Coordinates of C-alpha atoms in Angstrom, one line a residue:
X153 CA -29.1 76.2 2.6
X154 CA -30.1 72.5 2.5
X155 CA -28.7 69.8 5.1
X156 CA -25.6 69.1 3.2
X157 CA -24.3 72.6 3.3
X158 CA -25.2 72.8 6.9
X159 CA -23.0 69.5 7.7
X160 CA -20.1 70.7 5.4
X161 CA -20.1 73.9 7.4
X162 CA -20.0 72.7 10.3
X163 CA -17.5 70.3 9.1
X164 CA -15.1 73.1 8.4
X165 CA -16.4 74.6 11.7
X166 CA -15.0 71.6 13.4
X167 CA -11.7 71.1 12.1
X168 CA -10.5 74.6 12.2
X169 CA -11.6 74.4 16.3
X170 CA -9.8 71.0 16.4
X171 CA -6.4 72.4 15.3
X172 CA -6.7 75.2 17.1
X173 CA -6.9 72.9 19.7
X174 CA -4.3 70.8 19.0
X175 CA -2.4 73.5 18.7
X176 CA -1.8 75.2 21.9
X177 CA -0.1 72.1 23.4
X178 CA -1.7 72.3 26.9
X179 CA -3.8 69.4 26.4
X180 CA -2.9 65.8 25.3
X181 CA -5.5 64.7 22.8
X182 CA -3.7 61.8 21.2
X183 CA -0.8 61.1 23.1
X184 CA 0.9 58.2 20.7
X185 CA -0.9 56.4 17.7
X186 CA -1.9 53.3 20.2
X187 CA -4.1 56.2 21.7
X188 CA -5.4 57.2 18.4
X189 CA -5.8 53.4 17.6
X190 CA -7.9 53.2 20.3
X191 CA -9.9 55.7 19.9
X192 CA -10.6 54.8 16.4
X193 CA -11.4 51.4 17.4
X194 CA -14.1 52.5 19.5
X195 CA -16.7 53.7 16.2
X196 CA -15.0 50.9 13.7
X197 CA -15.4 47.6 15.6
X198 CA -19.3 47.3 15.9
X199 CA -20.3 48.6 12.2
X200 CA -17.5 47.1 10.7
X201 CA -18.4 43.5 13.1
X202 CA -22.3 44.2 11.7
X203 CA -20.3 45.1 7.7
X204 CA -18.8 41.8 8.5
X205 CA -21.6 39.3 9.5
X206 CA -23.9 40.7 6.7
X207 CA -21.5 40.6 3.7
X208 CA -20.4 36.8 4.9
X209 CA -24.3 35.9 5.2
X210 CA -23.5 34.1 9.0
X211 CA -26.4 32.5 10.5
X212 CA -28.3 34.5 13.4
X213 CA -27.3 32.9 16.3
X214 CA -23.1 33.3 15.3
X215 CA -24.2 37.0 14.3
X216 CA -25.3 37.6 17.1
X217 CA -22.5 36.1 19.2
X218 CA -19.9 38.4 17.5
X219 CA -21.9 41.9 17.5
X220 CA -22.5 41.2 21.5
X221 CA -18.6 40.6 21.5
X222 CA -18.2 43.4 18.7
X223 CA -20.4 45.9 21.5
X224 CA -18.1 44.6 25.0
X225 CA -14.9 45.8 22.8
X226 CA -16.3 48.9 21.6
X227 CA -17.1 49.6 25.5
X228 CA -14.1 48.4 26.9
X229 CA -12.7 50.7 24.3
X230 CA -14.6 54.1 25.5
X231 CA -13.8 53.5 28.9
X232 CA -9.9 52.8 27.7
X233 CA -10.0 56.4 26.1
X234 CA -11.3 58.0 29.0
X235 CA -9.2 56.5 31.2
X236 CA -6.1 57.3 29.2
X237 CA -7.4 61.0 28.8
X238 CA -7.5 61.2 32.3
X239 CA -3.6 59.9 33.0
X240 CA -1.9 61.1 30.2
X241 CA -3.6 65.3 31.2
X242 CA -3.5 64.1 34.6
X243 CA -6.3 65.3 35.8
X244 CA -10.1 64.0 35.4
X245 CA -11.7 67.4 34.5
X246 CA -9.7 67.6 31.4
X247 CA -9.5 64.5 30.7
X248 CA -13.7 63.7 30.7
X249 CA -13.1 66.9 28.0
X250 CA -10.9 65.8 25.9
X251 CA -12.7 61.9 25.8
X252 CA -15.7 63.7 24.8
X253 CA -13.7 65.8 22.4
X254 CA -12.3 62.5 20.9
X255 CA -15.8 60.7 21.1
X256 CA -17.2 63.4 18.3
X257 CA -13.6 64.1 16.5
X258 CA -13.7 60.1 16.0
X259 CA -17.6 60.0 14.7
X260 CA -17.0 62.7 11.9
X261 CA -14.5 60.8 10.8
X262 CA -16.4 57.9 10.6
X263 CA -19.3 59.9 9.0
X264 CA -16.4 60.9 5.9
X265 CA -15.4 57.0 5.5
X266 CA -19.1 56.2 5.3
X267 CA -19.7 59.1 3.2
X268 CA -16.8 58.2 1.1
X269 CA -17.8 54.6 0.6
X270 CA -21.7 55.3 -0.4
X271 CA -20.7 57.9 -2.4
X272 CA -18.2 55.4 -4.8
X273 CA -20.6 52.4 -5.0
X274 CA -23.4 54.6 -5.5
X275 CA -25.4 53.1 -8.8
X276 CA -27.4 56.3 -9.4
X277 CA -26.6 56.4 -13.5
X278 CA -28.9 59.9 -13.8
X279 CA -26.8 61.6 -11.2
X280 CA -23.3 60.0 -11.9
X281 CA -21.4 63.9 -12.2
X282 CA -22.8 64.6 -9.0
X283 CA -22.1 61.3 -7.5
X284 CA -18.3 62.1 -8.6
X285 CA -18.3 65.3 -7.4
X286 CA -19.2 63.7 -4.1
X287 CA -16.7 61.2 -3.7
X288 CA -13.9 63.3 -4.4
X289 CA -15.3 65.7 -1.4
X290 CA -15.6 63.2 1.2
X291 CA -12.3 61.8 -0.4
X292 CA -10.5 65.3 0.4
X293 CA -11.9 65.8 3.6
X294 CA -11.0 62.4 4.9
X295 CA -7.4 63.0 3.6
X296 CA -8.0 66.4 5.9
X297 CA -9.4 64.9 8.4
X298 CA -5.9 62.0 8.5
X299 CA -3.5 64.6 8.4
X300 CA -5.1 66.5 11.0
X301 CA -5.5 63.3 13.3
X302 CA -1.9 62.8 13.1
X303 CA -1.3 66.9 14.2
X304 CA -3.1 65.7 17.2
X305 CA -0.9 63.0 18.6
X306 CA 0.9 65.8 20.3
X307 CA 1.8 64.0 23.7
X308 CA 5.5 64.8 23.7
X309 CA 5.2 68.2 22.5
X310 CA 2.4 69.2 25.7
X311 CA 4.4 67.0 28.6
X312 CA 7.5 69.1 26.9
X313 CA 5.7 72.5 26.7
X314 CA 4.3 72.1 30.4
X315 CA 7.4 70.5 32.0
X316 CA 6.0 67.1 33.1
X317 CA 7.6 63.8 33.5
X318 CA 5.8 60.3 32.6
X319 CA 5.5 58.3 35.5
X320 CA 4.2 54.2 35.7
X321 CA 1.2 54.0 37.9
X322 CA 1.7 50.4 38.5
X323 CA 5.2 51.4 40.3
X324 CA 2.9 53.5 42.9
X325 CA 1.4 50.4 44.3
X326 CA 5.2 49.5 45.8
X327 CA 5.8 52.9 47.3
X328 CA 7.0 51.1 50.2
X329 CA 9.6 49.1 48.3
X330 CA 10.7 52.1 46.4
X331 CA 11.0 54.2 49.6
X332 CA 13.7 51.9 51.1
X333 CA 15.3 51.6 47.9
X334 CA 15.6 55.3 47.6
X335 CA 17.0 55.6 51.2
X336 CA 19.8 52.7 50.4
X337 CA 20.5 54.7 47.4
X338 CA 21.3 57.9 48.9
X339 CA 23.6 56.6 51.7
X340 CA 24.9 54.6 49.0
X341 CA 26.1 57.9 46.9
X342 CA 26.7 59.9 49.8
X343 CA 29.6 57.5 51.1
X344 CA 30.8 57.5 47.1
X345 CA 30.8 61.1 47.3
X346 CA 32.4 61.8 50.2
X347 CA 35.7 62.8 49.4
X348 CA 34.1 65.3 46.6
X349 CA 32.3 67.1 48.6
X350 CA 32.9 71.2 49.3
X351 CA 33.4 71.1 52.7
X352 CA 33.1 75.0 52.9
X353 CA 29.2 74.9 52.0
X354 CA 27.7 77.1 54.9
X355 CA 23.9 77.7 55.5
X356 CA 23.7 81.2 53.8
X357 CA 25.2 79.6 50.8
X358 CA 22.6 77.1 50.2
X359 CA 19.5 78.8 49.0
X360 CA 19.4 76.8 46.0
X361 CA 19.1 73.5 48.1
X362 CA 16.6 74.7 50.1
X363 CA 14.9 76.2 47.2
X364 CA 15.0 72.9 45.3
X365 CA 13.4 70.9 47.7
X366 CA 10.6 73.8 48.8
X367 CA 11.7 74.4 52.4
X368 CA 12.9 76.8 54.7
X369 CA 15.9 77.2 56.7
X370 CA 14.1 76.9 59.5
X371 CA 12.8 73.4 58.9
X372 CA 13.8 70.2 60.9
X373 CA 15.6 67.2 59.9
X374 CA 13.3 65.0 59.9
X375 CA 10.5 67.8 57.4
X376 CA 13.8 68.4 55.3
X377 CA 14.1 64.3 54.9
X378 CA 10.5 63.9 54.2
X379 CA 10.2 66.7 51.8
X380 CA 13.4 65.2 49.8
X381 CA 12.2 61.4 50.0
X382 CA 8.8 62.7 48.6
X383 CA 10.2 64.6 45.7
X384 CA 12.4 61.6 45.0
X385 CA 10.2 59.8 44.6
X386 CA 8.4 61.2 42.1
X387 CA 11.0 62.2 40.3
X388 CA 13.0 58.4 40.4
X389 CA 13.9 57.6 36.5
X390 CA 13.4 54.1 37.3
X391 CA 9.6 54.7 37.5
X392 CA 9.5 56.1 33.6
X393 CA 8.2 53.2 31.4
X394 CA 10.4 51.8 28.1
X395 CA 8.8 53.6 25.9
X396 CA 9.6 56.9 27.3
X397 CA 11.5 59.4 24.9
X398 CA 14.8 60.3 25.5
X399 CA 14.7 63.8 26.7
X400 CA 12.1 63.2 29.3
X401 CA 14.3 60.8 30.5
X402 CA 17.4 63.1 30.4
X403 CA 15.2 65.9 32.1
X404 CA 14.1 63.0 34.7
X405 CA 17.5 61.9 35.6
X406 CA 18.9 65.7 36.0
X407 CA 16.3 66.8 38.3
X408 CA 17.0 63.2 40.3
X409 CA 20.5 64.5 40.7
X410 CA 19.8 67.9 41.6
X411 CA 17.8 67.0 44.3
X412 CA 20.8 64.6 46.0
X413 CA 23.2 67.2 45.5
X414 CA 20.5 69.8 47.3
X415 CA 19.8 67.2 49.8
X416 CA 23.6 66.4 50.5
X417 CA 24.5 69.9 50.9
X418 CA 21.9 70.4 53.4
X419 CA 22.8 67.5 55.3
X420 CA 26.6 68.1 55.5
X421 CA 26.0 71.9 56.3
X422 CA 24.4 71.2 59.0
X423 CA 26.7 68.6 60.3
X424 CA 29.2 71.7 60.5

């Protein structure tokens, strides 16, 4: 078996581990196509810079400017990959595996294009069949290698399958701010709410409130208070960027609610 059959094979090796991958929806590889566009960008912008330069004939000094400029980008792009594998599994572990997962997903990807390319300007007249026969291979497995890139922005379908809500990191820099917002929002709705309230709740008959916020019975006040403001708080819809999709958001705002009813319950049973 000569080199080629050994890369094809391990080729095929690859992509049947990468959709098995993608496929159990635990781990967010590409969590929208700016991800994948960024991952893509970090193997395309410095040969395609040095394609550039070369075909235009530049002088070396403005060459040299761009690949330097081309290589910062291509950097700034790793570390952006990383860092969004990181957030988007939300934890660093995974995340420093599925950046190095993209890191070689994106390189034999790059290998097919290049493949691809030599293989149609290739001026070899005594091999022209076999030069054909080449083209069309890397030309299917690129094709392959598309559709299965786009299987793998799965970011919906893993924060959907594991329950998790998308929350803006810059919003946890003003925790302050969104603490006393939160507290002004709940005496808010409990004054609007008053006169719907079931005055007959009892403590027996609130299990589900205390179950809600993850304490006991036998918990004061002030632990039942903190143990609501925390949840709150990272559960607050306002905190979910634009772009979110609309059943995280739903799911977002019902949990919200639940935890003011289970908090208002408490608090007026106890008043009792």
């Amino acid at each position: 078996m000569d080199s080629f059959d050994l890369f094809i094979a391990g080729l095929i090796v690859f992509l049947v581990i990468s959709l098995i991958f993608a496929a159990q929806k635990r781990y967010v590889v590409y969590f929208d196509g700016s991800d994948l566009f960024v991952s893509a960008l970090t193997w395309l912008v410095l040969p395609g810079t040095y394609l550039f330069v070369n075909f235009l004939g530049l002088s070396e000094t403005f060459a040299s400017v761009l690949l330097i400029l081309a290589a910062i980008i291509t950097v700034i792009c790793f570390i952006a990959s990383f860092v969004m594998c990181c957030h988007y599994n939300k934890s660093i572990l995974a995340g420093l595996f599925v950046g190095i997962f993209k890191i070689i997903f994106a390189a034999f990807g790059l290998l097919l294009l290049v493949g691809m390319i030599f293989s149609a300007i290739s001026d070899d007249r005594d091999n022209t069949n076999a030069s054909g026969c080449l083209f069309l291979i890397f030309t299917i497995a690129f094709g392959l290698f598309g559709l299965l890139a786009k299987c793998m922005i799965n970011g919906n379908a893993v924060y959907q399958n594991r329950q998790w809500t998308i929350q803006n990191e810059a919003h946890e820099e003003k925790n302050d701010d969104i603490n006393s917002g939160d507290e002004d929002e709940e005496e808010d709705d409990e004054e609007e709410d008053d006169d719907d309230d079931d005055n007959n709740d009892t403590e027996d008959g609130l299990d589900w409130a205390y179950e809600i916020l993850e304490v006991s019975k036998d918990s004061s006040d002030e632990d039942i208070k903190q143990a609501y403001m925390k949840k709150i708080k990272e559960s607050h819809p306002d905190k979910l960027p634009a772009n979110t999709p609309e059943w995280i958001i739903k799911v977002a705002q019902e949990k919200f609610s639940k935890l003011q009813e289970a908090y208002k319950a408490i608090c007026e049973a106890k008043k009792q």
